[in-house]
PDB file of N, CA, C and O in Angstrom:
ATOM      1  N   UNK M   7       0.825  -1.195   0.000  1.00 46.00           N
ATOM      2  CA  UNK M   7       0.000   0.000   0.000  1.00 46.00           C
ATOM      3  C   UNK M   7       0.867   1.255   0.000  1.00 46.00           C
ATOM      4  O   UNK M   7       0.611   2.172  -0.745  1.00 46.00           O
ATOM      5  N   UNK M   8       1.922   1.265   0.821  1.00 52.00           N
ATOM      6  CA  UNK M   8       2.825   2.412   0.857  1.00 52.00           C
ATOM      7  C   UNK M   8       3.431   2.662  -0.512  1.00 52.00           C
ATOM      8  O   UNK M   8       3.557   3.797  -0.958  1.00 52.00           O
ATOM      9  N   UNK M   9       3.773   1.577  -1.211  1.00 54.00           N
ATOM     10  CA  UNK M   9       4.396   1.692  -2.522  1.00 54.00           C
ATOM     11  C   UNK M   9       3.462   2.370  -3.515  1.00 54.00           C
ATOM     12  O   UNK M   9       3.902   3.107  -4.377  1.00 54.00           O
ATOM     13  N   UNK M  10       2.187   2.162  -3.395  1.00 66.00           N
ATOM     14  CA  UNK M  10       1.215   2.770  -4.306  1.00 66.00           C
ATOM     15  C   UNK M  10       0.969   4.235  -3.986  1.00 66.00           C
ATOM     16  O   UNK M  10       0.572   4.991  -4.850  1.00 66.00           O
ATOM     17  N   UNK M  11       1.203   4.667  -2.755  1.00 80.00           N
ATOM     18  CA  UNK M  11       0.936   6.034  -2.351  1.00 80.00           C
ATOM     19  C   UNK M  11       2.093   6.976  -2.655  1.00 80.00           C
ATOM     20  O   UNK M  11       1.901   8.181  -2.722  1.00 80.00           O
ATOM     21  N   UNK M  12       3.283   6.457  -2.819  1.00 79.00           N
ATOM     22  CA  UNK M  12       4.461   7.265  -3.057  1.00 79.00           C
ATOM     23  C   UNK M  12       4.994   7.018  -4.459  1.00 79.00           C
ATOM     24  O   UNK M  12       4.823   5.923  -5.002  1.00 79.00           O
ATOM     25  N   UNK M  13       5.676   7.993  -5.038  1.00 78.00           N
ATOM     26  CA  UNK M  13       6.330   7.733  -6.326  1.00 78.00           C
ATOM     27  C   UNK M  13       7.339   6.602  -6.171  1.00 78.00           C
ATOM     28  O   UNK M  13       7.893   6.398  -5.082  1.00 78.00           O
ATOM     29  N   UNK M  14       7.609   5.841  -7.235  1.00 77.00           N
ATOM     30  CA  UNK M  14       8.480   4.666  -7.115  1.00 77.00           C
ATOM     31  C   UNK M  14       9.921   4.985  -6.726  1.00 77.00           C
ATOM     32  O   UNK M  14      10.655   4.082  -6.326  1.00 77.00           O
ATOM     33  N   UNK M  15      10.323   6.240  -6.813  1.00 81.00           N
ATOM     34  CA  UNK M  15      11.692   6.604  -6.432  1.00 81.00           C
ATOM     35  C   UNK M  15      11.731   7.490  -5.184  1.00 81.00           C
ATOM     36  O   UNK M  15      12.693   8.196  -4.944  1.00 81.00           O
ATOM     37  N   UNK M  16      10.694   7.406  -4.373  1.00 83.00           N
ATOM     38  CA  UNK M  16      10.608   8.218  -3.151  1.00 83.00           C
ATOM     39  C   UNK M  16      11.522   7.646  -2.065  1.00 83.00           C
ATOM     40  O   UNK M  16      11.518   6.437  -1.814  1.00 83.00           O
ATOM     41  N   UNK M  17      12.318   8.498  -1.420  1.00 87.00           N
ATOM     42  CA  UNK M  17      13.233   7.993  -0.375  1.00 87.00           C
ATOM     43  C   UNK M  17      12.515   7.354   0.816  1.00 87.00           C
ATOM     44  O   UNK M  17      13.128   6.575   1.552  1.00 87.00           O
ATOM     45  N   UNK M  18      11.251   7.646   0.993  1.00 83.00           N
ATOM     46  CA  UNK M  18      10.492   7.017   2.069  1.00 83.00           C
ATOM     47  C   UNK M  18      10.316   5.514   1.887  1.00 83.00           C
ATOM     48  O   UNK M  18       9.912   4.817   2.811  1.00 83.00           O
ATOM     49  N   UNK M  19      10.630   5.013   0.705  1.00 89.00           N
ATOM     50  CA  UNK M  19      10.507   3.583   0.429  1.00 89.00           C
ATOM     51  C   UNK M  19      11.779   2.802   0.726  1.00 89.00           C
ATOM     52  O   UNK M  19      11.775   1.574   0.713  1.00 89.00           O
ATOM     53  N   UNK M  20      12.869   3.490   1.002  1.00 93.00           N
ATOM     54  CA  UNK M  20      14.167   2.830   1.141  1.00 93.00           C
ATOM     55  C   UNK M  20      14.167   1.753   2.220  1.00 93.00           C
ATOM     56  O   UNK M  20      14.602   0.627   1.977  1.00 93.00           O
ATOM     57  N   UNK M  21      13.690   2.059   3.392  1.00 92.00           N
ATOM     58  CA  UNK M  21      13.699   1.079   4.479  1.00 92.00           C
ATOM     59  C   UNK M  21      12.833  -0.126   4.141  1.00 92.00           C
ATOM     60  O   UNK M  21      13.256  -1.277   4.322  1.00 92.00           O
ATOM     61  N   UNK M  22      11.651   0.123   3.632  1.00 90.00           N
ATOM     62  CA  UNK M  22      10.748  -0.971   3.279  1.00 90.00           C
ATOM     63  C   UNK M  22      11.344  -1.845   2.187  1.00 90.00           C
ATOM     64  O   UNK M  22      11.322  -3.077   2.282  1.00 90.00           O
ATOM     65  N   UNK M  23      11.897  -1.207   1.155  1.00 94.00           N
ATOM     66  CA  UNK M  23      12.494  -1.973   0.065  1.00 94.00           C
ATOM     67  C   UNK M  23      13.727  -2.745   0.530  1.00 94.00           C
ATOM     68  O   UNK M  23      13.945  -3.886   0.108  1.00 94.00           O
ATOM     69  N   UNK M  24      14.536  -2.138   1.382  1.00 96.00           N
ATOM     70  CA  UNK M  24      15.709  -2.826   1.904  1.00 96.00           C
ATOM     71  C   UNK M  24      15.289  -4.059   2.699  1.00 96.00           C
ATOM     72  O   UNK M  24      15.878  -5.143   2.557  1.00 96.00           O
ATOM     73  N   UNK M  25      14.279  -3.918   3.527  1.00 96.00           N
ATOM     74  CA  UNK M  25      13.772  -5.067   4.287  1.00 96.00           C
ATOM     75  C   UNK M  25      13.233  -6.155   3.358  1.00 96.00           C
ATOM     76  O   UNK M  25      13.465  -7.346   3.583  1.00 96.00           O
ATOM     77  N   UNK M  26      12.530  -5.750   2.311  1.00 96.00           N
ATOM     78  CA  UNK M  26      11.990  -6.705   1.354  1.00 96.00           C
ATOM     79  C   UNK M  26      13.121  -7.432   0.619  1.00 96.00           C
ATOM     80  O   UNK M  26      13.068  -8.651   0.430  1.00 96.00           O
ATOM     81  N   UNK M  27      14.148  -6.695   0.227  1.00 97.00           N
ATOM     82  CA  UNK M  27      15.296  -7.319  -0.418  1.00 97.00           C
ATOM     83  C   UNK M  27      15.982  -8.315   0.502  1.00 97.00           C
ATOM     84  O   UNK M  27      16.372  -9.410   0.079  1.00 97.00           O
ATOM     85  N   UNK M  28      16.119  -7.961   1.765  1.00 97.00           N
ATOM     86  CA  UNK M  28      16.707  -8.869   2.747  1.00 97.00           C
ATOM     87  C   UNK M  28      15.876 -10.118   2.940  1.00 97.00           C
ATOM     88  O   UNK M  28      16.413 -11.223   3.089  1.00 97.00           O
ATOM     89  N   UNK M  29      14.582  -9.952   2.913  1.00 97.00           N
ATOM     90  CA  UNK M  29      13.667 -11.091   3.049  1.00 97.00           C
ATOM     91  C   UNK M  29      13.876 -12.063   1.895  1.00 97.00           C
ATOM     92  O   UNK M  29      13.979 -13.278   2.097  1.00 97.00           O
ATOM     93  N   UNK M  30      13.951 -11.527   0.681  1.00 97.00           N
ATOM     94  CA  UNK M  30      14.187 -12.375  -0.493  1.00 97.00           C
ATOM     95  C   UNK M  30      15.555 -13.059  -0.402  1.00 97.00           C
ATOM     96  O   UNK M  30      15.685 -14.248  -0.712  1.00 97.00           O
ATOM     97  N   UNK M  31      16.556 -12.318   0.016  1.00 97.00           N
ATOM     98  CA  UNK M  31      17.912 -12.879   0.113  1.00 97.00           C
ATOM     99  C   UNK M  31      17.965 -14.034   1.101  1.00 97.00           C
ATOM    100  O   UNK M  31      18.582 -15.066   0.833  1.00 97.00           O
ATOM    101  N   UNK M  32      17.313 -13.882   2.248  1.00 96.00           N
ATOM    102  CA  UNK M  32      17.325 -14.940   3.260  1.00 96.00           C
ATOM    103  C   UNK M  32      16.640 -16.204   2.776  1.00 96.00           C
ATOM    104  O   UNK M  32      16.926 -17.293   3.269  1.00 96.00           O
ATOM    105  N   UNK M  33      15.766 -16.064   1.822  1.00 97.00           N
ATOM    106  CA  UNK M  33      15.067 -17.221   1.279  1.00 97.00           C
ATOM    107  C   UNK M  33      15.739 -17.764   0.027  1.00 97.00           C
ATOM    108  O   UNK M  33      15.205 -18.655  -0.635  1.00 97.00           O
ATOM    109  N   UNK M  34      16.899 -17.190  -0.314  1.00 95.00           N
ATOM    110  CA  UNK M  34      17.638 -17.674  -1.471  1.00 95.00           C
ATOM    111  C   UNK M  34      17.174 -17.124  -2.798  1.00 95.00           C
ATOM    112  O   UNK M  34      17.624 -17.570  -3.849  1.00 95.00           O
ATOM    113  N   UNK M  35      16.273 -16.157  -2.768  1.00 96.00           N
ATOM    114  CA  UNK M  35      15.779 -15.524  -3.994  1.00 96.00           C
ATOM    115  C   UNK M  35      16.709 -14.368  -4.368  1.00 96.00           C
ATOM    116  O   UNK M  35      16.357 -13.198  -4.287  1.00 96.00           O
ATOM    117  N   UNK M  36      17.929 -14.722  -4.770  1.00 96.00           N
ATOM    118  CA  UNK M  36      18.965 -13.718  -4.964  1.00 96.00           C
ATOM    119  C   UNK M  36      18.671 -12.765  -6.121  1.00 96.00           C
ATOM    120  O   UNK M  36      18.994 -11.585  -6.042  1.00 96.00           O
ATOM    121  N   UNK M  37      18.053 -13.264  -7.194  1.00 96.00           N
ATOM    122  CA  UNK M  37      17.742 -12.383  -8.322  1.00 96.00           C
ATOM    123  C   UNK M  37      16.727 -11.310  -7.922  1.00 96.00           C
ATOM    124  O   UNK M  37      16.886 -10.134  -8.268  1.00 96.00           O
ATOM    125  N   UNK M  38      15.706 -11.709  -7.184  1.00 97.00           N
ATOM    126  CA  UNK M  38      14.706 -10.739  -6.724  1.00 97.00           C
ATOM    127  C   UNK M  38      15.331  -9.739  -5.759  1.00 97.00           C
ATOM    128  O   UNK M  38      15.069  -8.537  -5.848  1.00 97.00           O
ATOM    129  N   UNK M  39      16.148 -10.241  -4.859  1.00 97.00           N
ATOM    130  CA  UNK M  39      16.814  -9.364  -3.893  1.00 97.00           C
ATOM    131  C   UNK M  39      17.712  -8.365  -4.612  1.00 97.00           C
ATOM    132  O   UNK M  39      17.728  -7.172  -4.277  1.00 97.00           O
ATOM    133  N   UNK M  40      18.443  -8.822  -5.627  1.00 97.00           N
ATOM    134  CA  UNK M  40      19.347  -7.940  -6.365  1.00 97.00           C
ATOM    135  C   UNK M  40      18.576  -6.832  -7.067  1.00 97.00           C
ATOM    136  O   UNK M  40      18.979  -5.668  -7.048  1.00 97.00           O
ATOM    137  N   UNK M  41      17.456  -7.157  -7.671  1.00 97.00           N
ATOM    138  CA  UNK M  41      16.632  -6.140  -8.336  1.00 97.00           C
ATOM    139  C   UNK M  41      16.165  -5.084  -7.336  1.00 97.00           C
ATOM    140  O   UNK M  41      16.188  -3.885  -7.620  1.00 97.00           O
ATOM    141  N   UNK M  42      15.749  -5.527  -6.175  1.00 97.00           N
ATOM    142  CA  UNK M  42      15.265  -4.601  -5.153  1.00 97.00           C
ATOM    143  C   UNK M  42      16.407  -3.751  -4.623  1.00 97.00           C
ATOM    144  O   UNK M  42      16.278  -2.525  -4.491  1.00 97.00           O
ATOM    145  N   UNK M  43      17.551  -4.372  -4.323  1.00 98.00           N
ATOM    146  CA  UNK M  43      18.695  -3.607  -3.823  1.00 98.00           C
ATOM    147  C   UNK M  43      19.217  -2.628  -4.867  1.00 98.00           C
ATOM    148  O   UNK M  43      19.673  -1.538  -4.526  1.00 98.00           O
ATOM    149  N   UNK M  44      19.138  -2.992  -6.144  1.00 97.00           N
ATOM    150  CA  UNK M  44      19.523  -2.051  -7.203  1.00 97.00           C
ATOM    151  C   UNK M  44      18.587  -0.845  -7.232  1.00 97.00           C
ATOM    152  O   UNK M  44      19.029   0.290  -7.443  1.00 97.00           O
ATOM    153  N   UNK M  45      17.303  -1.080  -7.009  1.00 96.00           N
ATOM    154  CA  UNK M  45      16.349   0.023  -6.943  1.00 96.00           C
ATOM    155  C   UNK M  45      16.656   0.930  -5.762  1.00 96.00           C
ATOM    156  O   UNK M  45      16.642   2.161  -5.883  1.00 96.00           O
ATOM    157  N   UNK M  46      16.957   0.340  -4.615  1.00 97.00           N
ATOM    158  CA  UNK M  46      17.318   1.123  -3.434  1.00 97.00           C
ATOM    159  C   UNK M  46      18.555   1.975  -3.721  1.00 97.00           C
ATOM    160  O   UNK M  46      18.588   3.175  -3.399  1.00 97.00           O
ATOM    161  N   UNK M  47      19.553   1.383  -4.345  1.00 98.00           N
ATOM    162  CA  UNK M  47      20.760   2.124  -4.692  1.00 98.00           C
ATOM    163  C   UNK M  47      20.438   3.292  -5.614  1.00 98.00           C
ATOM    164  O   UNK M  47      20.935   4.409  -5.418  1.00 98.00           O
ATOM    165  N   UNK M  48      19.599   3.062  -6.587  1.00 96.00           N
ATOM    166  CA  UNK M  48      19.202   4.115  -7.516  1.00 96.00           C
ATOM    167  C   UNK M  48      18.512   5.273  -6.790  1.00 96.00           C
ATOM    168  O   UNK M  48      18.795   6.445  -7.051  1.00 96.00           O
ATOM    169  N   UNK M  49      17.619   4.942  -5.876  1.00 95.00           N
ATOM    170  CA  UNK M  49      16.916   5.974  -5.108  1.00 95.00           C
ATOM    171  C   UNK M  49      17.905   6.763  -4.252  1.00 95.00           C
ATOM    172  O   UNK M  49      17.846   7.995  -4.195  1.00 95.00           O
ATOM    173  N   UNK M  50      18.817   6.060  -3.601  1.00 96.00           N
ATOM    174  CA  UNK M  50      19.805   6.720  -2.746  1.00 96.00           C
ATOM    175  C   UNK M  50      20.690   7.670  -3.549  1.00 96.00           C
ATOM    176  O   UNK M  50      20.928   8.817  -3.139  1.00 96.00           O
ATOM    177  N   UNK M  51      21.166   7.198  -4.691  1.00 97.00           N
ATOM    178  CA  UNK M  51      22.041   8.038  -5.508  1.00 97.00           C
ATOM    179  C   UNK M  51      21.303   9.268  -6.027  1.00 97.00           C
ATOM    180  O   UNK M  51      21.863  10.361  -6.047  1.00 97.00           O
ATOM    181  N   UNK M  52      20.052   9.089  -6.411  1.00 95.00           N
ATOM    182  CA  UNK M  52      19.250  10.216  -6.910  1.00 95.00           C
ATOM    183  C   UNK M  52      18.946  11.207  -5.787  1.00 95.00           C
ATOM    184  O   UNK M  52      18.970  12.420  -5.984  1.00 95.00           O
ATOM    185  N   UNK M  53      18.677  10.696  -4.601  1.00 94.00           N
ATOM    186  CA  UNK M  53      18.263  11.544  -3.482  1.00 94.00           C
ATOM    187  C   UNK M  53      19.445  12.231  -2.808  1.00 94.00           C
ATOM    188  O   UNK M  53      19.399  13.430  -2.530  1.00 94.00           O
ATOM    189  N   UNK M  54      20.506  11.462  -2.531  1.00 94.00           N
ATOM    190  CA  UNK M  54      21.598  11.992  -1.714  1.00 94.00           C
ATOM    191  C   UNK M  54      22.950  12.068  -2.417  1.00 94.00           C
ATOM    192  O   UNK M  54      23.891  12.639  -1.884  1.00 94.00           O
ATOM    193  N   UNK M  55      23.076  11.402  -3.550  1.00 96.00           N
ATOM    194  CA  UNK M  55      24.342  11.419  -4.253  1.00 96.00           C
ATOM    195  C   UNK M  55      25.198  10.197  -3.919  1.00 96.00           C
ATOM    196  O   UNK M  55      24.859   9.374  -3.075  1.00 96.00           O
ATOM    197  N   UNK M  56      26.318  10.138  -4.599  1.00 96.00           N
ATOM    198  CA  UNK M  56      27.207   8.976  -4.532  1.00 96.00           C
ATOM    199  C   UNK M  56      27.883   8.792  -3.178  1.00 96.00           C
ATOM    200  O   UNK M  56      28.171   7.682  -2.771  1.00 96.00           O
ATOM    201  N   UNK M  57      28.144   9.884  -2.461  1.00 96.00           N
ATOM    202  CA  UNK M  57      29.001   9.814  -1.270  1.00 96.00           C
ATOM    203  C   UNK M  57      28.248  10.013   0.043  1.00 96.00           C
ATOM    204  O   UNK M  57      28.800  10.527   0.997  1.00 96.00           O
ATOM    205  N   UNK M  58      27.015   9.593   0.106  1.00 96.00           N
ATOM    206  CA  UNK M  58      26.206   9.702   1.320  1.00 96.00           C
ATOM    207  C   UNK M  58      26.199   8.351   2.042  1.00 96.00           C
ATOM    208  O   UNK M  58      26.341   7.297   1.425  1.00 96.00           O
ATOM    209  N   UNK M  59      26.025   8.383   3.341  1.00 96.00           N
ATOM    210  CA  UNK M  59      26.044   7.138   4.120  1.00 96.00           C
ATOM    211  C   UNK M  59      24.927   6.175   3.714  1.00 96.00           C
ATOM    212  O   UNK M  59      25.118   4.954   3.727  1.00 96.00           O
ATOM    213  N   UNK M  60      23.764   6.679   3.355  1.00 95.00           N
ATOM    214  CA  UNK M  60      22.674   5.796   2.911  1.00 95.00           C
ATOM    215  C   UNK M  60      23.041   5.095   1.606  1.00 95.00           C
ATOM    216  O   UNK M  60      22.716   3.930   1.404  1.00 95.00           O
ATOM    217  N   UNK M  61      23.730   5.819   0.728  1.00 97.00           N
ATOM    218  CA  UNK M  61      24.183   5.221  -0.529  1.00 97.00           C
ATOM    219  C   UNK M  61      25.226   4.147  -0.241  1.00 97.00           C
ATOM    220  O   UNK M  61      25.214   3.071  -0.850  1.00 97.00           O
ATOM    221  N   UNK M  62      26.109   4.418   0.700  1.00 97.00           N
ATOM    222  CA  UNK M  62      27.122   3.428   1.078  1.00 97.00           C
ATOM    223  C   UNK M  62      26.463   2.163   1.628  1.00 97.00           C
ATOM    224  O   UNK M  62      26.897   1.042   1.317  1.00 97.00           O
ATOM    225  N   UNK M  63      25.414   2.311   2.417  1.00 97.00           N
ATOM    226  CA  UNK M  63      24.700   1.143   2.943  1.00 97.00           C
ATOM    227  C   UNK M  63      24.050   0.343   1.818  1.00 97.00           C
ATOM    228  O   UNK M  63      24.027  -0.895   1.854  1.00 97.00           O
ATOM    229  N   UNK M  64      23.539   1.043   0.812  1.00 98.00           N
ATOM    230  CA  UNK M  64      22.931   0.353  -0.328  1.00 98.00           C
ATOM    231  C   UNK M  64      23.985  -0.464  -1.073  1.00 98.00           C
ATOM    232  O   UNK M  64      23.741  -1.619  -1.451  1.00 98.00           O
ATOM    233  N   UNK M  65      25.169   0.127  -1.279  1.00 98.00           N
ATOM    234  CA  UNK M  65      26.266  -0.622  -1.897  1.00 98.00           C
ATOM    235  C   UNK M  65      26.659  -1.824  -1.039  1.00 98.00           C
ATOM    236  O   UNK M  65      26.928  -2.918  -1.555  1.00 98.00           O
ATOM    237  N   UNK M  66      26.693  -1.633   0.268  1.00 97.00           N
ATOM    238  CA  UNK M  66      27.066  -2.710   1.175  1.00 97.00           C
ATOM    239  C   UNK M  66      26.068  -3.872   1.084  1.00 97.00           C
ATOM    240  O   UNK M  66      26.466  -5.042   1.069  1.00 97.00           O
ATOM    241  N   UNK M  67      24.776  -3.554   1.003  1.00 97.00           N
ATOM    242  CA  UNK M  67      23.763  -4.601   0.890  1.00 97.00           C
ATOM    243  C   UNK M  67      23.937  -5.403  -0.399  1.00 97.00           C
ATOM    244  O   UNK M  67      23.788  -6.626  -0.400  1.00 97.00           O
ATOM    245  N   UNK M  68      24.263  -4.722  -1.490  1.00 97.00           N
ATOM    246  CA  UNK M  68      24.496  -5.427  -2.751  1.00 97.00           C
ATOM    247  C   UNK M  68      25.743  -6.301  -2.638  1.00 97.00           C
ATOM    248  O   UNK M  68      25.750  -7.453  -3.076  1.00 97.00           O
ATOM    249  N   UNK M  69      26.789  -5.768  -2.043  1.00 96.00           N
ATOM    250  CA  UNK M  69      28.010  -6.548  -1.866  1.00 96.00           C
ATOM    251  C   UNK M  69      27.790  -7.789  -1.030  1.00 96.00           C
ATOM    252  O   UNK M  69      28.255  -8.883  -1.370  1.00 96.00           O
ATOM    253  N   UNK M  70      27.079  -7.652   0.062  1.00 95.00           N
ATOM    254  CA  UNK M  70      26.776  -8.794   0.927  1.00 95.00           C
ATOM    255  C   UNK M  70      25.950  -9.821   0.169  1.00 95.00           C
ATOM    256  O   UNK M  70      26.179 -11.019   0.259  1.00 95.00           O
ATOM    257  N   UNK M  71      24.988  -9.354  -0.606  1.00 96.00           N
ATOM    258  CA  UNK M  71      24.161 -10.260  -1.395  1.00 96.00           C
ATOM    259  C   UNK M  71      25.011 -11.040  -2.389  1.00 96.00           C
ATOM    260  O   UNK M  71      24.856 -12.252  -2.531  1.00 96.00           O
ATOM    261  N   UNK M  72      25.918 -10.365  -3.075  1.00 95.00           N
ATOM    262  CA  UNK M  72      26.774 -11.040  -4.045  1.00 95.00           C
ATOM    263  C   UNK M  72      27.669 -12.079  -3.372  1.00 95.00           C
ATOM    264  O   UNK M  72      27.868 -13.166  -3.905  1.00 95.00           O
ATOM    265  N   UNK M  73      28.187 -11.753  -2.197  1.00 94.00           N
ATOM    266  CA  UNK M  73      28.985 -12.730  -1.453  1.00 94.00           C
ATOM    267  C   UNK M  73      28.132 -13.939  -1.043  1.00 94.00           C
ATOM    268  O   UNK M  73      28.554 -15.088  -1.204  1.00 94.00           O
ATOM    269  N   UNK M  74      26.959 -13.669  -0.509  1.00 92.00           N
ATOM    270  CA  UNK M  74      26.084 -14.743  -0.045  1.00 92.00           C
ATOM    271  C   UNK M  74      25.617 -15.645  -1.187  1.00 92.00           C
ATOM    272  O   UNK M  74      25.412 -16.845  -0.998  1.00 92.00           O
ATOM    273  N   UNK M  75      25.442 -15.049  -2.369  1.00 92.00           N
ATOM    274  CA  UNK M  75      24.945 -15.828  -3.512  1.00 92.00           C
ATOM    275  C   UNK M  75      26.067 -16.536  -4.248  1.00 92.00           C
ATOM    276  O   UNK M  75      25.805 -17.338  -5.149  1.00 92.00           O
ATOM    277  N   UNK M  76      27.321 -16.220  -3.888  1.00 88.00           N
ATOM    278  CA  UNK M  76      28.454 -16.838  -4.563  1.00 88.00           C
ATOM    279  C   UNK M  76      28.874 -16.106  -5.822  1.00 88.00           C
ATOM    280  O   UNK M  76      29.773 -16.520  -6.525  1.00 88.00           O
ATOM    281  N   UNK M  77      28.240 -14.979  -6.113  1.00 74.00           N
ATOM    282  CA  UNK M  77      28.553 -14.183  -7.295  1.00 74.00           C
ATOM    283  C   UNK M  77      29.432 -13.019  -6.883  1.00 74.00           C
ATOM    284  O   UNK M  77      28.954 -11.937  -6.576  1.00 74.00           O
ATOM    285  N   UNK M  78      30.729 -13.251  -6.866  1.00 63.00           N
ATOM    286  CA  UNK M  78      31.676 -12.254  -6.330  1.00 63.00           C
ATOM    287  C   UNK M  78      32.332 -11.422  -7.422  1.00 63.00           C
ATOM    288  O   UNK M  78      33.402 -10.862  -7.217  1.00 63.00           O
ATOM    289  N   UNK M  79      31.717 -11.296  -8.587  1.00 61.00           N
ATOM    290  CA  UNK M  79      32.348 -10.509  -9.642  1.00 61.00           C
ATOM    291  C   UNK M  79      32.271  -9.068  -9.363  1.00 61.00           C
ATOM    292  O   UNK M  79      31.715  -8.242  -9.259  1.00 61.00           O
TER     293      UNK M  79
END
């Protein structure tokens, strides 16, 4: 419901999307998690820029996902 009320790139969605990506990752749905974490990264970069702590956390989540999935490229 929150997703429908806000624009798809609204920073208010970051926490919810990050939690959803983590949920998918814990269940082994790495492709779904990666898509969600990429969206979070895009929102962070658009909202705060490349060098903000929220953007760094988004990069960290993607990195952790790649390690957990065995895709370390």
